[in-house]
CSV table of C-alpha atoms in Angstrom, one decimal:
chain,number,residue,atom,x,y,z
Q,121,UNK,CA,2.7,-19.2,32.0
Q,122,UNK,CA,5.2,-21.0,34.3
Q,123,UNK,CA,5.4,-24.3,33.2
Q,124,UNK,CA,8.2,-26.8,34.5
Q,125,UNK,CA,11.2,-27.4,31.9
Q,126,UNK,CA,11.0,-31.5,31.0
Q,127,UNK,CA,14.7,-33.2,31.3
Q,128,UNK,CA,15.1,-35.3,28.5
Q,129,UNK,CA,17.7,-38.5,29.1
Q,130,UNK,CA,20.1,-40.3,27.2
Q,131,UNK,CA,18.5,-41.8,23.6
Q,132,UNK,CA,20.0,-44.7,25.5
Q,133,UNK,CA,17.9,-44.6,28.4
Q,134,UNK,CA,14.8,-43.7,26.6
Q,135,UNK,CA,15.6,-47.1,24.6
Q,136,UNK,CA,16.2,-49.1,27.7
Q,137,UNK,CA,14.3,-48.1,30.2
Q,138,UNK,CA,11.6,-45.4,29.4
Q,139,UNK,CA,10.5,-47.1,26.3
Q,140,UNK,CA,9.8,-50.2,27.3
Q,141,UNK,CA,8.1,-48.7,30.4
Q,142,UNK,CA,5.8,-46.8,28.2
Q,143,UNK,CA,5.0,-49.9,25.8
Q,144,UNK,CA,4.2,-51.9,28.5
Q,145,UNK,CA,2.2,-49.7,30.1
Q,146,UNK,CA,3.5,-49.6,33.7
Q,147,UNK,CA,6.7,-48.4,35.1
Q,148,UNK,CA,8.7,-48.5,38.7
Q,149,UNK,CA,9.9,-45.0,37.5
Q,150,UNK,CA,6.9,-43.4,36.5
Q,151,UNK,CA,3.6,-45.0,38.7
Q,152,UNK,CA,0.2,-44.9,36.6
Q,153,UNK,CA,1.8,-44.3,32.5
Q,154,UNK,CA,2.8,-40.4,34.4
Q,155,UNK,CA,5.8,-41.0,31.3
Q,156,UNK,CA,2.9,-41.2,29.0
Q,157,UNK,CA,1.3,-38.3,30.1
Q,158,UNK,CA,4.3,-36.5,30.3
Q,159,UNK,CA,5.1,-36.8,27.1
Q,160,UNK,CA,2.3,-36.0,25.6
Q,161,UNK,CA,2.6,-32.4,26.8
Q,162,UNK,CA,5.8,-31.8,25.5
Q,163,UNK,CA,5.4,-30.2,21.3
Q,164,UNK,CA,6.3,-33.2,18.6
Q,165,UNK,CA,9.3,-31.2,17.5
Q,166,UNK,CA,10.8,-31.5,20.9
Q,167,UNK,CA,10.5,-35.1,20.7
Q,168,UNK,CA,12.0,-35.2,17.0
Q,169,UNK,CA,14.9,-33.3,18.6
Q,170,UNK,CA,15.7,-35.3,21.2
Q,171,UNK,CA,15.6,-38.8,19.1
Q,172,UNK,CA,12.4,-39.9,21.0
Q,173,UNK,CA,10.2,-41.3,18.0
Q,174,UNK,CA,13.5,-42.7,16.4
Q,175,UNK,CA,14.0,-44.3,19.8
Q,176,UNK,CA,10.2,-45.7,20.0
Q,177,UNK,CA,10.7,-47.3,16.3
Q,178,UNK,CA,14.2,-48.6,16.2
Q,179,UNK,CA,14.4,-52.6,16.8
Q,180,UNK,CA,17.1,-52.0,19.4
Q,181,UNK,CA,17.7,-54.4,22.8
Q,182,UNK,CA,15.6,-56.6,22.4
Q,183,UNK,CA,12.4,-54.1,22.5
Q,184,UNK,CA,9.9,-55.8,19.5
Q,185,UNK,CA,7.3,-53.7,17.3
Q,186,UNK,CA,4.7,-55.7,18.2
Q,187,UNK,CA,4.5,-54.5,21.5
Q,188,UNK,CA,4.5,-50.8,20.6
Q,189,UNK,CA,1.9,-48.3,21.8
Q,190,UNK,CA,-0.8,-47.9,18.9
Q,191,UNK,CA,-0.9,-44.0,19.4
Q,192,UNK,CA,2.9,-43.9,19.2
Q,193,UNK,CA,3.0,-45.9,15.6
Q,194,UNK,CA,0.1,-43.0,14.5
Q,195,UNK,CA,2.5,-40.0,15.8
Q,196,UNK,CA,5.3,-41.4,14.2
Q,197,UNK,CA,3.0,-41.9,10.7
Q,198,UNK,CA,1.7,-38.1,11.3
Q,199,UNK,CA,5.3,-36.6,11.7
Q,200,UNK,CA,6.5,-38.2,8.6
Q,201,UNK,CA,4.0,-36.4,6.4
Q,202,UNK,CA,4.7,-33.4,8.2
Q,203,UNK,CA,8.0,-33.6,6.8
Q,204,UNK,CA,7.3,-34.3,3.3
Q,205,UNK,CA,4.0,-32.2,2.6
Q,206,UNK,CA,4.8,-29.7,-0.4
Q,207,UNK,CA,2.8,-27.4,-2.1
Q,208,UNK,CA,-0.5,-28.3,-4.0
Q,209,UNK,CA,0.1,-27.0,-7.7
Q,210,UNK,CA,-2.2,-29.3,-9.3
Q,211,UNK,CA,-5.5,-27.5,-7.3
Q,212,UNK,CA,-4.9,-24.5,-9.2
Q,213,UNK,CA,-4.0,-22.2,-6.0
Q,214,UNK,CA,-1.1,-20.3,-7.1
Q,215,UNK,CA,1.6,-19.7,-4.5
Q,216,UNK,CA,1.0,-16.5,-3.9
Q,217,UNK,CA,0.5,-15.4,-0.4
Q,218,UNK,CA,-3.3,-16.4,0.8
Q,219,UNK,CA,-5.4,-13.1,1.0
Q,220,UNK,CA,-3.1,-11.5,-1.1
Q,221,UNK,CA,-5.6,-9.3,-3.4
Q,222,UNK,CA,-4.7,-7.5,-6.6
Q,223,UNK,CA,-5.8,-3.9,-7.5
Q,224,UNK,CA,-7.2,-3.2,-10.7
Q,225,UNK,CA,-3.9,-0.9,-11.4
Q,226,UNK,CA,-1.7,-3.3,-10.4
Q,227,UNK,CA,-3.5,-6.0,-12.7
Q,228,UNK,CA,-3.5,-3.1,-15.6
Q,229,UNK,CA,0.3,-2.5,-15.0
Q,230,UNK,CA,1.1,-6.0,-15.2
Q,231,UNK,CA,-0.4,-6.2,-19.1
Q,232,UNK,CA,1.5,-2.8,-19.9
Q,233,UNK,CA,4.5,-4.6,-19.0
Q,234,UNK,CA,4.2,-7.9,-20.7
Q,235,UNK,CA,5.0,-8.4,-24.5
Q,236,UNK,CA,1.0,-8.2,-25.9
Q,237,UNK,CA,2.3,-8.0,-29.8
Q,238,UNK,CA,1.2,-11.5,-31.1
Q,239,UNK,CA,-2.4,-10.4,-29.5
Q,240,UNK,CA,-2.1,-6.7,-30.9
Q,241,UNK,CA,-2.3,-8.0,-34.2
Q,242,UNK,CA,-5.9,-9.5,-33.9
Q,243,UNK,CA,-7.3,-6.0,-32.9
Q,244,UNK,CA,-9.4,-3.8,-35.3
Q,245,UNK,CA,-9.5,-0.6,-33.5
Q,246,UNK,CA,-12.1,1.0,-35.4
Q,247,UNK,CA,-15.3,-0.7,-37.2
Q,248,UNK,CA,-14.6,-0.1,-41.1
Q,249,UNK,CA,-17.8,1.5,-43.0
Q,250,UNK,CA,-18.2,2.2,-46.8
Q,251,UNK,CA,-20.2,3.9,-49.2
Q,252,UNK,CA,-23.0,5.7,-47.2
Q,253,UNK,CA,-22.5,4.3,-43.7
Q,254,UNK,CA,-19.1,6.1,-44.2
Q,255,UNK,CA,-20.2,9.3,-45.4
Q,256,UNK,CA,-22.9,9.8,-42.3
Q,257,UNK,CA,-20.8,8.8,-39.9
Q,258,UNK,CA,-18.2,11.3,-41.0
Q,259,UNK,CA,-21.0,14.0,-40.8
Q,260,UNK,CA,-23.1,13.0,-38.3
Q,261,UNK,CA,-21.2,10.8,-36.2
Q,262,UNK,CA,-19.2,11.3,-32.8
Q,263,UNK,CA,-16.0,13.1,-33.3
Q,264,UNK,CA,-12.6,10.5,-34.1
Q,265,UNK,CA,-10.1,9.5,-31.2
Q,266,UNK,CA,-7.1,12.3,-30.5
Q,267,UNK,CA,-4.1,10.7,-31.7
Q,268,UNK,CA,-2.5,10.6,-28.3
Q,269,UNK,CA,-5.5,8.4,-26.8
Q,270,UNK,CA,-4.9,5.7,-29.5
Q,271,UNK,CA,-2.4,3.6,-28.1
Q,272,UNK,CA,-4.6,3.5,-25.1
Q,273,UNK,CA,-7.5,2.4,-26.8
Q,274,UNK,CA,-5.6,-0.3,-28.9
Q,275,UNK,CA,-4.3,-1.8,-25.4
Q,276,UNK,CA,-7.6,-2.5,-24.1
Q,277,UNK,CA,-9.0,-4.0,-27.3
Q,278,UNK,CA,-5.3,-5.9,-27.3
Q,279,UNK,CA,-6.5,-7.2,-23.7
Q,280,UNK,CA,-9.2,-8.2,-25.0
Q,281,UNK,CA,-8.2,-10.8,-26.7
Q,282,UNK,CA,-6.0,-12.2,-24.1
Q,283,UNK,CA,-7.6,-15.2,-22.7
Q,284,UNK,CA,-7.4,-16.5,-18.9
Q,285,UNK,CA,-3.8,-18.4,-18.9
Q,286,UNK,CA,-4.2,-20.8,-15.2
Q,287,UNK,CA,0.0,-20.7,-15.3
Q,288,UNK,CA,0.0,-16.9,-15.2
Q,289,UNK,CA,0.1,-15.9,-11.3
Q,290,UNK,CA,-1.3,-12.8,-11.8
Q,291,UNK,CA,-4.3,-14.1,-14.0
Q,292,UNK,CA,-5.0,-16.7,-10.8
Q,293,UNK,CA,-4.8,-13.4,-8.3
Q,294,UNK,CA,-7.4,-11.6,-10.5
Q,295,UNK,CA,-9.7,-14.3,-10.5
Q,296,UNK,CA,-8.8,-15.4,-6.3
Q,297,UNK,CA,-9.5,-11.2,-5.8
Q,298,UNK,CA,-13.1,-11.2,-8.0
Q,299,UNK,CA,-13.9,-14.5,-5.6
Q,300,UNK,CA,-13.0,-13.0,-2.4
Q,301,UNK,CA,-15.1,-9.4,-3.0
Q,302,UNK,CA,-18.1,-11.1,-4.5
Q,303,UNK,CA,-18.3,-13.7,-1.3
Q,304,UNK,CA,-16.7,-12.5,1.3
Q,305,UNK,CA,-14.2,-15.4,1.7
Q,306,UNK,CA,-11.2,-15.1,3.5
Q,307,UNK,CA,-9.1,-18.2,1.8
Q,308,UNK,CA,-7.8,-19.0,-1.5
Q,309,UNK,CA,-10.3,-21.2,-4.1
Q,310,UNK,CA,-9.1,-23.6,-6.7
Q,311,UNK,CA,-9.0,-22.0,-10.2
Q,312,UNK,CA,-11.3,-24.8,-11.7
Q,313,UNK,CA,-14.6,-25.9,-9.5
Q,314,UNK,CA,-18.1,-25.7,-9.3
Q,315,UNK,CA,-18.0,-22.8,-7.1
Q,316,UNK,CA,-17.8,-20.5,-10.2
Q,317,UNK,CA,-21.2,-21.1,-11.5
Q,318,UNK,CA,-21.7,-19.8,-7.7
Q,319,UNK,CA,-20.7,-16.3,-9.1
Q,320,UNK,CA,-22.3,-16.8,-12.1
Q,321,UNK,CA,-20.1,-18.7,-15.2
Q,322,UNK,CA,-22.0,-21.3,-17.0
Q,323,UNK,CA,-19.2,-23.9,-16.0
Q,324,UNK,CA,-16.8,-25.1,-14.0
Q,325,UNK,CA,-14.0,-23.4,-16.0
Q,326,UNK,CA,-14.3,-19.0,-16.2
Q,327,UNK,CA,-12.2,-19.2,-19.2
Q,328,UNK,CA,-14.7,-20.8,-21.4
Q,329,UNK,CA,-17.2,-17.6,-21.0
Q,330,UNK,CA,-14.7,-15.1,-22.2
Q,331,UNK,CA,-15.3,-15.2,-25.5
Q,332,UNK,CA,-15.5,-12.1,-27.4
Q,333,UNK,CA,-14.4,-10.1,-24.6
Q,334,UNK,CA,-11.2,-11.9,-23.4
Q,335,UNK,CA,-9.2,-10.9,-19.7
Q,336,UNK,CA,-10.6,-7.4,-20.0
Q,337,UNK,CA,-13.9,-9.1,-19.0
Q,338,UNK,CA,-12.3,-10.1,-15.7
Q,339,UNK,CA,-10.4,-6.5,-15.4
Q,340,UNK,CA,-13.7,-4.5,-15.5
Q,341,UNK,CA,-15.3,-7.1,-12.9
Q,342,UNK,CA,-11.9,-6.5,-10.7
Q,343,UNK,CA,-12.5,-2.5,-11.5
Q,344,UNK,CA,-15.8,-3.2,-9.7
Q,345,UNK,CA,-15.3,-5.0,-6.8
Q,346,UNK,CA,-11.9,-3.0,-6.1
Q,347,UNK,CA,-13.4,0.5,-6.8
Q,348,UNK,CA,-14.7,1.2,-3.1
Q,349,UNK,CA,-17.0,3.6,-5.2
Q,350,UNK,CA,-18.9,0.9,-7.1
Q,351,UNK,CA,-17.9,-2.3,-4.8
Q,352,UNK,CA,-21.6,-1.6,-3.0
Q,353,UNK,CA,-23.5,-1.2,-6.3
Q,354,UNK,CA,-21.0,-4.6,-7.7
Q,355,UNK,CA,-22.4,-6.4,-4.2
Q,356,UNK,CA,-26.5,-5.3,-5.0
Q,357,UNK,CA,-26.2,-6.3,-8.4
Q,358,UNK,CA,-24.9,-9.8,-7.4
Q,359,UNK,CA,-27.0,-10.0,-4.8
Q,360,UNK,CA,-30.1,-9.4,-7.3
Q,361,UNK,CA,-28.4,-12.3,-9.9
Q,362,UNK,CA,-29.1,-14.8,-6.9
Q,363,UNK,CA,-32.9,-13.6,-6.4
Q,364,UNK,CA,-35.6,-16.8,-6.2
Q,365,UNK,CA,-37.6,-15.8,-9.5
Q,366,UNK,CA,-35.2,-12.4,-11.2
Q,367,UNK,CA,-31.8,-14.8,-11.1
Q,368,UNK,CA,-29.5,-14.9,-13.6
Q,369,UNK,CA,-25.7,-15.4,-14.1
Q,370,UNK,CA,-24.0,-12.4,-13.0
Q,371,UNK,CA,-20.4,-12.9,-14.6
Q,372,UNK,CA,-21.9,-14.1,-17.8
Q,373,UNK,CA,-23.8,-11.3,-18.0
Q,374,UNK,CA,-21.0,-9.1,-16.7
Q,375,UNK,CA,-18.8,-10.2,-19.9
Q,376,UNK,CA,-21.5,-9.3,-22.6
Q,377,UNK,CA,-21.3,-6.0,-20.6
Q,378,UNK,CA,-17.9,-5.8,-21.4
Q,379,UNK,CA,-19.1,-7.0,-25.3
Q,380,UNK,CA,-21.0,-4.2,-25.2
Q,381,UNK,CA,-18.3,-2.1,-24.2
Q,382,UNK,CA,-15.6,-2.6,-26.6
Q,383,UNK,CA,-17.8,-2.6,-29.5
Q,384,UNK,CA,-19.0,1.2,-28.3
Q,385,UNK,CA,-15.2,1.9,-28.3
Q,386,UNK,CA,-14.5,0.5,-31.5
Q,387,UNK,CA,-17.6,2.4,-32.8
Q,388,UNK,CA,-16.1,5.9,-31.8
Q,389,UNK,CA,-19.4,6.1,-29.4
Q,390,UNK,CA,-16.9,6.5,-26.2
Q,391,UNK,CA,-14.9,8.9,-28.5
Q,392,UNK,CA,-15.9,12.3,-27.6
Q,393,UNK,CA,-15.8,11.6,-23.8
Q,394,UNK,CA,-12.3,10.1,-24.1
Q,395,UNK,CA,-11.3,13.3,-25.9
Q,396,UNK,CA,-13.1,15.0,-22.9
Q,397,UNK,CA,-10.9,13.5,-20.4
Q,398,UNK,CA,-8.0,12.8,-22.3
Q,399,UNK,CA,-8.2,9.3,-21.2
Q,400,UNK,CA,-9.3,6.1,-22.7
Q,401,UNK,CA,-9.2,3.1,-19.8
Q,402,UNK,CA,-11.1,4.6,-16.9
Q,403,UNK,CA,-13.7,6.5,-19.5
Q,404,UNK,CA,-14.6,2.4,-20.2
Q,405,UNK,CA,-14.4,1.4,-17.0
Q,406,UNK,CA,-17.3,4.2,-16.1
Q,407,UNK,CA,-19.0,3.2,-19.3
Q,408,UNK,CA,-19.0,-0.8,-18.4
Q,409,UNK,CA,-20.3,0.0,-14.4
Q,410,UNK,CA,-23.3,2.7,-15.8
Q,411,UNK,CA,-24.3,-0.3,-18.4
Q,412,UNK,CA,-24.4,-2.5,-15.7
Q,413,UNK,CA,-25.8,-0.4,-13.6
Q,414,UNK,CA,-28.6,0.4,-16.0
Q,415,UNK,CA,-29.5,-3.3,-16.6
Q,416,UNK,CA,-29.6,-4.4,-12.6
Q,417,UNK,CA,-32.4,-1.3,-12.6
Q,418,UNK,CA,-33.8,-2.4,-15.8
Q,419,UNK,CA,-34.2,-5.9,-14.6
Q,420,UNK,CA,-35.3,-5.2,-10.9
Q,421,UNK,CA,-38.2,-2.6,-11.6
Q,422,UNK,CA,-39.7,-4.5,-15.2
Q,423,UNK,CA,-39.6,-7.7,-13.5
Q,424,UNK,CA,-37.3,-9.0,-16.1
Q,425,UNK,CA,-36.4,-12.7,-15.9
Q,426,UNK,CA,-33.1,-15.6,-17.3
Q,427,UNK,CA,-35.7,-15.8,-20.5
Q,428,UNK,CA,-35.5,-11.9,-21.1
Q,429,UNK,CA,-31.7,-11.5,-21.2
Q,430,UNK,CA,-31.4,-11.7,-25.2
Q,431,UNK,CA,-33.7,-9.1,-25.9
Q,432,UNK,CA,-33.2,-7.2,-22.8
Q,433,UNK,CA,-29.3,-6.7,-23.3
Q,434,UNK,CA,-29.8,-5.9,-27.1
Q,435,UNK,CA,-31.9,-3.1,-25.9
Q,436,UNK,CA,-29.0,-2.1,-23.9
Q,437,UNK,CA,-26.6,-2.2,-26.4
Q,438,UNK,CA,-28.7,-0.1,-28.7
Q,439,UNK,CA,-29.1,2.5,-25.6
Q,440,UNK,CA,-25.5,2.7,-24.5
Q,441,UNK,CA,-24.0,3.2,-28.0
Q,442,UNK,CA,-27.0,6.1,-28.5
Q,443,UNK,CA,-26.8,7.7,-25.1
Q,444,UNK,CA,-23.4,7.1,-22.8
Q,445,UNK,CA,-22.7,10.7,-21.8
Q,446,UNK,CA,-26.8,10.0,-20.4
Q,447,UNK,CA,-25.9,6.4,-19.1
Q,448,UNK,CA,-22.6,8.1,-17.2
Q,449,UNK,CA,-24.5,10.9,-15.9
Q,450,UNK,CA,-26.8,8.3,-14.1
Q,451,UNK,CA,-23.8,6.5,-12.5
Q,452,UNK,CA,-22.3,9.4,-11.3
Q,453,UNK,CA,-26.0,10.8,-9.6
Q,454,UNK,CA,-25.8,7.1,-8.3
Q,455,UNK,CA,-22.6,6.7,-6.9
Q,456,UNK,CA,-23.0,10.6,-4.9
Q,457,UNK,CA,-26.1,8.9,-2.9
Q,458,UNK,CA,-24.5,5.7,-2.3
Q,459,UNK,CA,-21.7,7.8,-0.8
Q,460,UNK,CA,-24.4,9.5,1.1
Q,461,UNK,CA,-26.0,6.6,2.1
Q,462,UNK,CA,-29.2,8.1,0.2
Q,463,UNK,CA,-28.9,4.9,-2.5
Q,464,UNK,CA,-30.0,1.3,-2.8
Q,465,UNK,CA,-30.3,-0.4,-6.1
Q,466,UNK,CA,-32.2,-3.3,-4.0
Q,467,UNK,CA,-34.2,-1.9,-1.5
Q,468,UNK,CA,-36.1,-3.9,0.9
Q,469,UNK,CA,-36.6,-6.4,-2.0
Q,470,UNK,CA,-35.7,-10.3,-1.2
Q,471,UNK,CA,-32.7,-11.2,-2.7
Q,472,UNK,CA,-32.6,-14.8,-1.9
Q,473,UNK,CA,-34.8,-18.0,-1.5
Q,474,UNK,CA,-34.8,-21.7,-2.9
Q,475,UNK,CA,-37.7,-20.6,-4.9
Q,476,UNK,CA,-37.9,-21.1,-8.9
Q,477,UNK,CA,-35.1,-22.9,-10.7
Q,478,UNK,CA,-31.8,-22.2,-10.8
Q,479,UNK,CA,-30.0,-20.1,-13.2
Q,480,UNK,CA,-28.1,-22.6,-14.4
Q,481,UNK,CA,-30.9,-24.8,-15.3
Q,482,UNK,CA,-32.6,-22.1,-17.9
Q,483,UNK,CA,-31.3,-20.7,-21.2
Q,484,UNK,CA,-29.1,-17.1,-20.7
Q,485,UNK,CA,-29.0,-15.4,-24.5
Q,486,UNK,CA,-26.2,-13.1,-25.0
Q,487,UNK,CA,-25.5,-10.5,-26.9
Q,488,UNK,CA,-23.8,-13.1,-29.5
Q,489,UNK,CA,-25.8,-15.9,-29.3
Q,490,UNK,CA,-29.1,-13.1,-30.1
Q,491,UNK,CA,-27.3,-11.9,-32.7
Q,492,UNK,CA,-26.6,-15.8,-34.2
Q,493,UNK,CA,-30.3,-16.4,-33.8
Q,494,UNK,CA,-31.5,-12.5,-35.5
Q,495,UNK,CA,-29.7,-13.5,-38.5
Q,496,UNK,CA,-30.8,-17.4,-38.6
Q,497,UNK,CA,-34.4,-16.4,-38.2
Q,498,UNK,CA,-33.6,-13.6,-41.2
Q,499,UNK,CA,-31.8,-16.7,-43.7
Q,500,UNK,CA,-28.6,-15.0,-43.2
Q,501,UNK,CA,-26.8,-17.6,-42.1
């Protein structure tokens, strides 16, 4: 573009000439406000630089306030909060760069790096049986952990019982990264807000859902919506969680996944596979998608609704301690046709409508709170 430079005066003749020609609104120099218009072509930071503003609001020769050009008062007004704006830390953003996403191995080295002992202690990385329960398991049950896999093991249970800490940047770029894949936003959300009952927490607040399954929760729903093997069956599934009669919450129900999970670990039920693969973290990680998997086709094909999920996920639970080596054998058949294009956990079904309540206005079970009732119901408690 060719534009023609602007010559700036003197701050001196801008005070006694220029401005006053301008604030009066006429000019033998410049016919018709053409100073007006000139200068509004020419960026704000030019102006700055050149002691123009400072010119327009300094009581010099003469030239009163009262007479000043309304528009020029609001561009000096708009200039000074340019120069003081700082960062919002109070929204909960974090400063990391917008758009930044985390990976779930880059989230997973971040806890192998950081001192975990204080939460190591909780863990119980085994379930402790006695008398009989102890003898049949030691016959009949799944073979115990190599010894080399145990420190993996104990770190996820020791993640799980992390919470979410909001001053920990890499907690907030976990949570932004979950966001971003299960909306498709392109910006930065605050870390407390309604628009997590959106994705399916009970509240305004993710870290009040955690319980009994801690940050892992939120590292097997980054494993999903990172893994660009299981980010479309992560998508469906969330998709199905918003349907006009089969809703439910779909992080809520993604941590008693998790639930189900670690107890399966601590159980020995993942054992033999682990052994298998001579790996602990991404045996779970498979383990947690094919239970989620095998709940979103559970729910979708029996018509399950919010008022099923007690019973429905203690079904699960029962299932996927019996049968994971069946439960991964169905992810993997799944995930070779979704890479074929040959899958769809969905379908042609509608996903969507203002149909029915809302999920958040019905009663979700899970697999604790059934567990609570079971033994109230029994007198146990």
């Amino acid at each position: 573009m060719n534009e023609k430079p602007c010559s700036f005066g003197t701050e001196s003749e801008f005070r006694d000439g220029q401005v006053e020609s301008v604030s009066a609104g006429h000019s033998s120099l410049y016919p018709d406000n053409g100073a007006l218009m000139a200068f509004r072509g020419i960026p704000i930071s030019e102006l700055k630089n050149h002691g123009f503003l400072q010119a327009l609001t300094t009581e010099t020769n003469g030239w009163q306030p009262g007479v000043v050009n309304p528009e020029v008062l609001r561009a000096q007004e708009e200039w000074e909060v340019v120069d003081t704006i700082h960062p919002d830390t109070e929204s909960g953003v974090g400063s990391q760069q917008p758009g930044q996403l985390v990976s779930f191995s880059e989230a997973l080295q971040h806890f192998q790096t950081v001192d975990l002992s204080s939460f190591k202690k909780r863990i119980q990385p085994t379930v402790r049986r006695t008398g009989l329960a102890a003898l049949r398991h030691c016959l009949f049950g799944p073979p115990k952990l190599h010894q080399g896999l145990r420190e993996e093991r104990d770190l996820v249970l020791t993640i799980a019982q992390c919470g979410l800490d909001s001053q920990d940047p890499m907690h907030g770029r976990v949570l932004q990264t979950i966001y971003k894949k299960l909306t498709g936003s392109k910006f930065d959300c605050a870390l407390h807000g309604d628009h997590w009952e959106d994705l399916g927490f009970q509240g305004a607040n993710p870290a009040t859902d955690l319980r009994g399954a801690g940050f892992l929760a939120l590292l097997h729903l980054l494993y999903l919506v990172m893994d660009s093997k299981t980010l479309l069956m992560a998508q469906e599934i969330f998709r199905l969680s918003h349907h006009h009669i089969q809703q439910f919450p779909f992080c809520v129900m993604s941590v008693n996944i998790t639930r189900i999970a670690i107890q399966a670990l601590r159980e020995e039920c993942l054992s033999r596979e682990c052994n298998r693969r001579q790996k602990v973290i991404p045996v779970v990680n498979s383990f947690y998608a094919a239970t989620f998997l095998h709940l979103a086709q559970e729910w979708r094909t029996r018509q399950r609704t919010i008022s099923d999920s007690g019973f429905v996920l203690k079904d699960l639970e029962v299932l996927a301690k019996k049968s994971p080596k069946r439960l991964l054998k169905t992810l993997d058949a799944y995930l070779a046709r979704v890479s074929q294009g040959q899958a769809s956990l969905l379908g042609a079904q509608k996903c969507s409508g203002s149909q029915g309540p809302h999920s958040k206005d019905l009663t979700f079970t899970g697999v604790c709170e059934l567990q609570s009732h079971s033994l109230e119901s029994a007198g146990l408690v």
